[in-house]
Every structure is written in C-alpha cells, then in structure tokens.
Amino acid sequence: MLTKDELKRYQRQISIFGEEGQRKLKEAKVFIAGAGGLGCSIAMYLTVAGIGKLRIVDNDTVALENLNRQVLHWDSDIGRKKSESAKEKLQRMNSDIEVEVISETINKGNIDELVGDFDMIVDAMDNFSARYVLNKAVLNKKIPFFHGAVHGFYGQATTIIPGRTACLRCIFPEAPPPTVPPVIGVTPGLIGCIQATEVIKYTLGIGSLLENRLLIWDGLDGKIDELPLEKNPSCEDCGQEVG
Amino acid sequence: MKVTVRFFATFRELFGAEKEIELESGSNVQDLLNVLCDSRQRRQKIFDRSGKLRPYVKILKNGRNIQFLEGVRMELEGQQIQFLGGLHAGLDDGDVVAIFPPVGGG
C-alpha cells in the first residue's frame, strides 16, 4: 500500500504508470555495486523514484579527488566511508525508502551472499575484473544486470538479461588493461541516469530495454550511438546456459 | 570498393569518428586494419606485439561481430574450404565496419 504522503511525493510519475507501477517500484530490491561516480547518480535517481530497498556496497573512503564526480560525497565527507556518506544523503532525500550499505570489497567469494535475495544488480564498478564477478553472480541467480562504464566524455551502457541477451563476457571476453581513466562528472551522471532508467523500466515492465544493444555516448560530439550485441555461443561464462 | 569505418569512444581520439576507405575488391578485415593502422601508435591500439588483434577490441561488420561471422568459402583442389570469420571476414562495397574498445571507469 502507498501512504498518503507517497501518493503526493510520486504524483507526477504516478500519472505516467499509475499507483500499481509505484507499488512495483516500492517492492523492488536493487543492489548497487559501488558508490563512486556511477553509483552516486544511479542511487540518487532510484532513491527519489521510490525504489523500496537499495543495497549499496563499497569499501572505499571519500577522497578529495573523488569530488569532481561522486556527487553524494561532499567536502565534509573526506575520510568517511563512501557507503556511510551515501546512505546519509540518500535517506535525507527520501526517508520513505530503505537504504542499506555494506563496506566490503566485492569478490567472487562474497558476492552471492552480498546480493542475497535482491532482484537485480546495477554495475557501478570502476574495473572489469569486478564486473566479471558481478556477471557470474547474475548468471547464477538469473537476475538482470545493468552495465555502465565511463571514460572522459565517453560512456556506455547495456542491459543484460541472463538467458535472453549476451552476457558481459560475451560482449567483452577480455578486460582492457586496468587504468585510472580520466572522468568528467557529467559522464557518470548521464550514464548512471540511463542505468537507473533501465532499472525503472524493467521493474515496471514498460518500454524497450537496452537488451543486446550497447548504447555509446560521446559527450564531446553530443551523440548517442547504438551497436547491436549478440551472444557468444562459446562464451566461457554463459555458453552452457544458452536458452 | 569503398567501406565506411566508424570508431567509438577513446579510439576516436586517435582515428577520428568516421572514415571512408578505398580497398581492392576481395579484401578482408585484416586488410582494412592494415590500411587504418598507418602509424605505430595506431597499430598498438589494435594489435598486440605479436600482431594479434587485441582481445578487447570489438569489430562489427554491418552490425555483426566479426568473431561470429563466417569467412570466405573457397574450393581448393576439389575440396570446400571454410575460412574462419574474424579478421578473415570478407568485405564488400558499402560495408560499414564499427571498431571500438570497452571503456572501464565508474
């Protein structure tokens, strides 16, 4: 049930998808892997949209050089755990939702337990080895995975539905060499919003998802392109479970 | 014949966004890359030291990953030979080839 306050808070979006849609958002449990540039953008918009439960996992501490893009962390947060800093701001934005945070580094040993019974994983990691850990977890649990990544003014996003679409390993069989990529805050801001849009659409069952489509943003050119993706029949992660 | 090549993300900084390349008929993706990689810096972006395509570089021909395409079929001494796709994937006039690296930051 939606409370009177909730009906008012979400009035302008309930006019898009109705109270039934808003209830679906309230019942959703979304796991956000990371509270950096992408994670801040994703978490803020899912918070204000009224996703009932967010679980955010990040083990980093806020540093001055994070502040150009990680908009949930402010000057006064330097030295705090990102997870704690994010939780405080998000709860102040919307006290009707539940925000859980865990200060741990995601790895293949703890991922299944961290995700638990959550409905989906949003990728807000900054490296491919962690993303492959998430990829395996979503394939095991058969839950959707909302990928996003950024570099400078460039970004990319796609939505992975196990059994239906290419998995992250089909798309990128090997990681590019690890780097510390340059980033301007607007890029994760925008890509995170695209990921959050996908989460909302998936939860509501409306629109067409970025399934087997890689959206590529070029902020310098102001252009969005889309490249088709396909499953790799001999993918080492999902090749066995192609359905 | 002419093919259009589109680069994405960080590859645009080195190769530009789009190019039209004139190739001899019967050329394949490897031939195209040889023309595109006309400097050491460009070659290093696409190929590793042993001359193999870097595994994270994705190439689509008319929207299909070249890795999943069938290559040229030929008859050799009475036998049908099927070349693999990948860099051997043949090109035709008007083809559009997309080349891009994944970006990895968050």
Short mmCIF file of C-alpha atoms in Angstrom, two decimals:
data_model
loop_
_atom_site.label_atom_id
_atom_site.label_comp_id
_atom_site.label_asym_id
_atom_site.label_seq_id
_atom_site.Cartn_x
_atom_site.Cartn_y
_atom_site.Cartn_z
CA MET A 1 0.00 0.00 0.00
CA LEU A 2 1.10 3.53 -0.71
CA THR A 3 0.71 6.10 2.04
CA LYS A 4 -0.93 9.49 1.53
CA ASP A 5 2.48 11.14 1.53
CA GLU A 6 3.80 8.69 -1.01
CA LEU A 7 0.87 9.34 -3.32
CA LYS A 8 1.74 13.01 -3.14
CA ARG A 9 5.52 12.62 -3.38
CA TYR A 10 5.25 10.49 -6.52
CA GLN A 11 2.22 12.24 -8.01
CA ARG A 12 3.99 13.40 -11.16
CA GLN A 13 5.26 9.91 -12.01
CA ILE A 14 2.14 8.05 -10.89
CA SER A 15 0.50 9.98 -13.71
CA ILE A 16 2.79 8.03 -16.08
CA PHE A 17 2.46 4.50 -14.74
CA GLY A 18 -0.24 4.55 -12.08
CA GLU A 19 -0.31 3.55 -8.42
CA GLU A 20 0.21 -0.05 -9.42
CA GLY A 21 3.53 0.94 -11.04
CA GLN A 22 4.56 2.90 -7.98
CA ARG A 23 3.84 -0.13 -5.81
CA LYS A 24 6.12 -2.21 -8.05
CA LEU A 25 8.92 0.30 -7.50
CA LYS A 26 8.28 0.19 -3.76
CA GLU A 27 8.53 -3.60 -3.71
CA ALA A 28 11.78 -3.67 -5.75
CA LYS A 29 15.10 -4.52 -4.14
CA VAL A 30 18.01 -3.13 -6.12
CA PHE A 31 21.66 -3.94 -5.48
CA ILE A 32 24.10 -1.20 -6.48
CA ALA A 33 27.71 -2.35 -6.77
CA GLY A 34 29.75 0.76 -5.99
CA ALA A 35 29.20 4.26 -4.59
CA GLY A 36 31.50 6.17 -6.94
CA GLY A 37 30.63 8.31 -9.96
CA LEU A 38 28.09 5.92 -11.48
CA GLY A 39 26.86 4.68 -8.10
CA CYS A 40 26.01 8.20 -6.85
CA SER A 41 23.99 9.03 -9.94
CA ILE A 42 22.17 5.67 -10.02
CA ALA A 43 21.42 5.71 -6.29
CA MET A 44 20.08 9.28 -6.22
CA TYR A 45 17.58 8.76 -9.02
CA LEU A 46 16.43 5.37 -7.74
CA THR A 47 16.02 6.91 -4.30
CA VAL A 48 13.83 9.76 -5.48
CA ALA A 49 11.87 7.41 -7.77
CA GLY A 50 10.88 5.39 -4.71
CA ILE A 51 12.65 2.06 -5.19
CA GLY A 52 11.72 0.42 -1.88
CA LYS A 53 15.05 -1.07 -0.96
CA LEU A 54 18.57 -0.21 -2.07
CA ARG A 55 21.66 -2.09 -1.01
CA ILE A 56 24.91 -0.29 -1.83
CA VAL A 57 28.27 -1.98 -1.45
CA ASP A 58 31.53 -0.02 -1.48
CA ASN A 59 34.63 -0.30 0.65
CA ASP A 60 36.31 2.97 -0.33
CA THR A 61 36.84 6.10 1.69
CA VAL A 62 35.94 9.54 0.31
CA ALA A 63 38.97 11.44 -1.02
CA LEU A 64 39.30 14.97 -2.37
CA GLU A 65 39.93 13.71 -5.91
CA ASN A 66 36.56 11.90 -5.90
CA LEU A 67 34.55 15.07 -5.52
CA ASN A 68 34.51 16.15 -9.17
CA ARG A 69 32.09 13.34 -9.99
CA GLN A 70 30.86 11.48 -6.89
CA VAL A 71 28.13 13.93 -6.10
CA LEU A 72 26.79 12.26 -2.95
CA HIS A 73 30.12 12.89 -1.23
CA TRP A 74 30.92 16.43 -0.17
CA ASP A 75 33.89 18.36 1.23
CA SER A 76 32.91 17.50 4.79
CA ASP A 77 32.86 13.76 3.98
CA ILE A 78 36.54 13.40 3.16
CA GLY A 79 37.87 10.46 5.15
CA ARG A 80 34.41 8.89 5.71
CA LYS A 81 33.34 5.58 4.25
CA LYS A 82 31.62 6.21 0.92
CA SER A 83 28.86 3.80 1.89
CA GLU A 84 28.05 5.80 5.06
CA SER A 85 28.26 9.13 3.28
CA ALA A 86 25.93 7.88 0.52
CA LYS A 87 23.41 6.42 2.94
CA GLU A 88 23.14 9.64 4.93
CA LYS A 89 22.41 11.79 1.86
CA LEU A 90 20.02 9.32 0.27
CA GLN A 91 17.96 8.95 3.45
CA ARG A 92 17.74 12.73 3.65
CA MET A 93 16.45 12.80 0.07
CA ASN A 94 13.76 10.23 0.73
CA SER A 95 13.01 8.82 4.15
CA ASP A 96 10.28 6.55 2.78
CA ILE A 97 12.75 4.09 1.28
CA GLU A 98 15.22 1.78 2.91
CA VAL A 99 18.92 2.22 2.17
CA GLU A 100 21.30 -0.45 3.38
CA VAL A 101 25.02 -0.09 2.95
CA ILE A 102 27.84 -2.58 3.28
CA SER A 103 31.51 -1.57 3.48
CA GLU A 104 33.12 -4.53 1.79
CA THR A 105 35.13 -5.17 -1.34
CA ILE A 106 33.14 -7.29 -3.76
CA ASN A 107 34.87 -10.52 -4.75
CA LYS A 108 33.84 -13.91 -6.05
CA GLY A 109 33.84 -15.34 -2.52
CA ASN A 110 31.33 -12.89 -1.04
CA ILE A 111 29.20 -11.72 -3.96
CA ASP A 112 26.41 -14.31 -3.68
CA GLU A 113 25.91 -13.55 -0.03
CA LEU A 114 26.12 -9.78 -0.53
CA VAL A 115 23.44 -9.84 -3.22
CA GLY A 116 21.25 -12.26 -1.25
CA ASP A 117 17.66 -12.17 -2.48
CA PHE A 118 17.92 -8.82 -4.27
CA ASP A 119 16.12 -8.61 -7.62
CA MET A 120 18.83 -7.10 -9.81
CA ILE A 121 22.38 -5.74 -9.86
CA VAL A 122 23.41 -2.34 -11.14
CA ASP A 123 27.01 -2.08 -12.25
CA ALA A 124 28.76 0.93 -10.73
CA MET A 125 32.22 -0.60 -10.58
CA ASP A 126 35.36 1.01 -11.95
CA ASN A 127 37.14 -2.07 -13.29
CA PHE A 128 36.38 -5.10 -15.43
CA SER A 129 37.61 -7.80 -13.06
CA ALA A 130 34.94 -6.77 -10.52
CA ARG A 131 32.38 -6.55 -13.32
CA TYR A 132 33.11 -10.15 -14.31
CA VAL A 133 32.41 -11.18 -10.70
CA LEU A 134 29.03 -9.45 -10.97
CA ASN A 135 28.41 -11.08 -14.35
CA LYS A 136 28.86 -14.56 -12.90
CA ALA A 137 26.59 -13.73 -9.97
CA VAL A 138 23.74 -12.57 -12.21
CA LEU A 139 24.09 -15.67 -14.40
CA ASN A 140 23.92 -17.91 -11.30
CA LYS A 141 20.97 -16.08 -9.83
CA LYS A 142 19.29 -15.42 -13.18
CA ILE A 143 18.66 -11.78 -12.35
CA PRO A 144 19.15 -8.74 -14.61
CA PHE A 145 22.37 -6.78 -14.73
CA PHE A 146 22.54 -3.13 -15.74
CA HIS A 147 26.00 -2.37 -17.10
CA GLY A 148 27.54 1.07 -17.34
CA ALA A 149 31.08 2.38 -17.74
CA VAL A 150 32.75 5.71 -18.46
CA HIS A 151 35.99 7.26 -19.67
CA GLY A 152 36.43 11.01 -20.04
CA PHE A 153 33.46 12.28 -22.04
CA TYR A 154 32.64 8.75 -23.29
CA GLY A 155 30.26 6.28 -21.73
CA GLN A 156 28.48 3.04 -22.50
CA ALA A 157 25.50 1.13 -21.12
CA THR A 158 23.61 -2.07 -21.82
CA THR A 159 21.07 -4.28 -20.06
CA ILE A 160 21.88 -7.94 -19.57
CA ILE A 161 19.08 -10.44 -19.01
CA PRO A 162 20.52 -13.92 -18.33
CA GLY A 163 19.27 -16.47 -20.85
CA ARG A 164 17.93 -13.77 -23.15
CA THR A 165 20.82 -11.49 -24.02
CA ALA A 166 24.57 -11.56 -24.43
CA CYS A 167 26.28 -11.54 -21.04
CA LEU A 168 29.09 -9.13 -20.17
CA ARG A 169 31.67 -11.81 -21.02
CA CYS A 170 30.07 -12.38 -24.46
CA ILE A 171 30.37 -8.66 -25.12
CA PHE A 172 33.84 -8.16 -23.68
CA PRO A 173 35.60 -11.53 -23.44
CA GLU A 174 38.72 -9.92 -22.01
CA ALA A 175 39.23 -6.85 -19.90
CA PRO A 176 41.10 -3.88 -21.27
CA PRO A 177 44.28 -3.18 -19.30
CA PRO A 178 43.47 -1.52 -15.96
CA THR A 179 43.98 2.24 -16.00
CA VAL A 180 42.95 5.23 -13.94
CA PRO A 181 40.64 6.73 -16.54
CA PRO A 182 40.02 10.45 -16.75
CA VAL A 183 36.41 11.32 -15.92
CA ILE A 184 34.34 14.50 -16.03
CA GLY A 185 31.44 14.24 -13.57
CA VAL A 186 28.71 14.76 -16.13
CA THR A 187 29.58 11.48 -17.89
CA PRO A 188 28.86 9.10 -14.98
CA GLY A 189 25.96 11.42 -14.13
CA LEU A 190 24.41 10.74 -17.51
CA ILE A 191 25.31 7.05 -17.85
CA GLY A 192 24.09 6.42 -14.28
CA CYS A 193 20.77 8.05 -15.21
CA ILE A 194 20.49 5.73 -18.22
CA GLN A 195 21.12 2.73 -15.97
CA ALA A 196 18.55 3.98 -13.46
CA THR A 197 16.05 4.46 -16.31
CA GLU A 198 16.59 0.83 -17.32
CA VAL A 199 16.05 -0.35 -13.73
CA ILE A 200 12.79 1.57 -13.52
CA LYS A 201 11.56 0.29 -16.91
CA TYR A 202 12.47 -3.27 -16.05
CA THR A 203 10.71 -3.05 -12.69
CA LEU A 204 7.59 -1.58 -14.26
CA GLY A 205 7.69 -3.84 -17.33
CA ILE A 206 7.38 -0.91 -19.72
CA GLY A 207 9.30 0.39 -22.74
CA SER A 208 12.10 -1.44 -24.51
CA LEU A 209 15.23 -2.25 -22.58
CA LEU A 210 18.78 -1.92 -23.89
CA GLU A 211 18.79 -5.67 -24.49
CA ASN A 212 21.54 -6.77 -26.86
CA ARG A 213 22.19 -3.11 -27.58
CA LEU A 214 25.25 -1.22 -26.46
CA LEU A 215 24.49 2.44 -26.09
CA ILE A 216 27.59 4.54 -26.62
CA TRP A 217 27.66 8.18 -25.57
CA ASP A 218 30.15 10.65 -26.98
CA GLY A 219 29.82 13.78 -24.89
CA LEU A 220 32.31 15.74 -26.97
CA ASP A 221 30.31 15.18 -30.14
CA GLY A 222 26.97 15.24 -28.32
CA LYS A 223 25.96 11.99 -29.98
CA ILE A 224 24.49 8.69 -28.89
CA ASP A 225 25.11 5.61 -30.99
CA GLU A 226 23.82 2.12 -30.58
CA LEU A 227 25.67 -1.05 -31.54
CA PRO A 228 23.97 -4.44 -31.75
CA LEU A 229 25.26 -7.21 -29.48
CA GLU A 230 24.92 -10.96 -29.69
CA LYS A 231 25.60 -13.97 -27.52
CA ASN A 232 28.86 -15.79 -27.97
CA PRO A 233 27.84 -19.44 -28.30
CA SER A 234 31.18 -20.50 -26.80
CA CYS A 235 31.21 -17.87 -24.04
CA GLU A 236 33.14 -19.15 -21.02
CA ASP A 237 30.61 -17.63 -18.61
CA CYS A 238 27.21 -18.28 -20.22
CA GLY A 239 27.93 -20.61 -23.14
CA GLN A 240 26.50 -23.56 -21.21
CA GLU A 241 23.25 -21.99 -20.24
CA VAL A 242 22.22 -20.51 -23.59
CA GLY A 243 18.48 -20.88 -23.69
CA MET B 1 35.39 -0.78 -53.40
CA LYS B 2 34.63 1.56 -50.56
CA VAL B 3 33.87 0.71 -46.94
CA THR B 4 32.87 3.05 -44.13
CA VAL B 5 34.67 2.68 -40.83
CA ARG B 6 33.22 4.09 -37.62
CA PHE B 7 35.29 4.38 -34.46
CA PHE B 8 33.88 4.82 -30.98
CA ALA B 9 34.91 6.08 -27.56
CA THR B 10 38.62 6.57 -26.97
CA PHE B 11 39.53 5.26 -30.44
CA ARG B 12 38.07 8.49 -31.83
CA GLU B 13 40.96 10.42 -30.31
CA LEU B 14 43.43 8.54 -32.49
CA PHE B 15 41.45 7.55 -35.57
CA GLY B 16 38.68 10.15 -35.83
CA ALA B 17 34.99 9.26 -35.75
CA GLU B 18 34.37 8.05 -39.29
CA LYS B 19 36.37 7.28 -42.43
CA GLU B 20 35.74 6.04 -45.92
CA ILE B 21 38.42 3.63 -47.06
CA GLU B 22 39.10 2.50 -50.62
CA LEU B 23 40.11 -1.17 -50.79
CA GLU B 24 40.79 -3.67 -53.55
CA SER B 25 37.88 -5.98 -54.12
CA GLY B 26 38.26 -9.26 -52.24
CA SER B 27 39.79 -7.54 -49.21
CA ASN B 28 39.06 -8.71 -45.70
CA VAL B 29 39.01 -7.08 -42.25
CA GLN B 30 42.73 -7.67 -41.75
CA ASP B 31 43.45 -5.75 -44.98
CA LEU B 32 41.26 -2.91 -43.78
CA LEU B 33 43.04 -2.75 -40.41
CA ASN B 34 46.40 -2.72 -42.18
CA VAL B 35 45.33 0.41 -44.05
CA LEU B 36 43.91 2.05 -40.92
CA CYS B 37 46.93 1.32 -38.72
CA ASP B 38 49.31 3.57 -40.61
CA SER B 39 51.36 4.59 -37.59
CA ARG B 40 52.98 2.73 -34.73
CA GLN B 41 50.64 4.38 -32.25
CA ARG B 42 47.55 3.33 -34.18
CA ARG B 43 48.80 -0.20 -34.73
CA GLN B 44 49.48 -0.59 -31.00
CA LYS B 45 45.90 0.31 -30.16
CA ILE B 46 44.52 -2.53 -32.29
CA PHE B 47 47.20 -5.22 -32.33
CA ASP B 48 49.45 -6.70 -29.66
CA ARG B 49 53.20 -7.12 -30.13
CA SER B 50 52.83 -10.42 -31.92
CA GLY B 51 50.47 -8.84 -34.42
CA LYS B 52 47.31 -10.42 -32.99
CA LEU B 53 44.12 -8.41 -32.63
CA ARG B 54 43.85 -7.23 -29.02
CA PRO B 55 41.13 -9.35 -27.43
CA TYR B 56 39.13 -6.44 -26.05
CA VAL B 57 38.94 -4.62 -29.40
CA LYS B 58 35.49 -5.23 -30.83
CA ILE B 59 34.81 -5.11 -34.55
CA LEU B 60 31.36 -5.30 -36.09
CA LYS B 61 30.71 -5.65 -39.81
CA ASN B 62 27.26 -4.35 -40.73
CA GLY B 63 26.26 -4.85 -37.09
CA ARG B 64 27.61 -8.41 -36.71
CA ASN B 65 30.58 -9.22 -34.53
CA ILE B 66 33.27 -10.46 -36.94
CA GLN B 67 34.11 -13.15 -34.40
CA PHE B 68 30.75 -14.81 -35.15
CA LEU B 69 30.81 -14.30 -38.93
CA GLU B 70 31.63 -16.99 -41.39
CA GLY B 71 34.62 -16.24 -43.54
CA VAL B 72 35.12 -16.84 -47.22
CA ARG B 73 34.23 -20.25 -48.68
CA MET B 74 36.60 -21.47 -51.38
CA GLU B 75 37.22 -24.56 -53.36
CA LEU B 76 40.79 -25.78 -53.18
CA GLU B 77 41.91 -28.87 -55.04
CA GLY B 78 38.35 -30.12 -55.22
CA GLN B 79 37.68 -29.56 -51.51
CA GLN B 80 35.46 -26.93 -49.92
CA ILE B 81 37.47 -24.86 -47.51
CA GLN B 82 35.71 -22.64 -44.99
CA PHE B 83 37.88 -19.90 -43.61
CA LEU B 84 37.01 -18.63 -40.17
CA GLY B 85 35.47 -15.22 -39.73
CA GLY B 86 37.32 -12.78 -37.51
CA LEU B 87 40.00 -10.89 -39.37
CA HIS B 88 39.42 -13.13 -42.40
CA ALA B 89 35.84 -11.96 -42.73
CA GLY B 90 35.46 -10.66 -46.26
CA LEU B 91 34.36 -7.11 -47.07
CA ASP B 92 32.07 -5.82 -49.80
CA ASP B 93 31.49 -2.41 -51.30
CA GLY B 94 29.30 -0.33 -48.98
CA ASP B 95 30.02 -2.32 -45.82
CA VAL B 96 30.06 -0.45 -42.54
CA VAL B 97 32.67 -1.54 -40.02
CA ALA B 98 32.48 -0.41 -36.39
CA ILE B 99 35.60 -0.60 -34.22
CA PHE B 100 35.57 0.13 -30.52
CA PRO B 101 37.24 -0.51 -27.19
CA PRO B 102 35.25 -1.00 -24.00
CA VAL B 103 35.57 1.85 -21.54
CA GLY B 104 36.07 0.76 -17.96
CA GLY B 105 35.73 3.59 -15.46
CA GLY B 106 32.95 4.09 -12.99
#
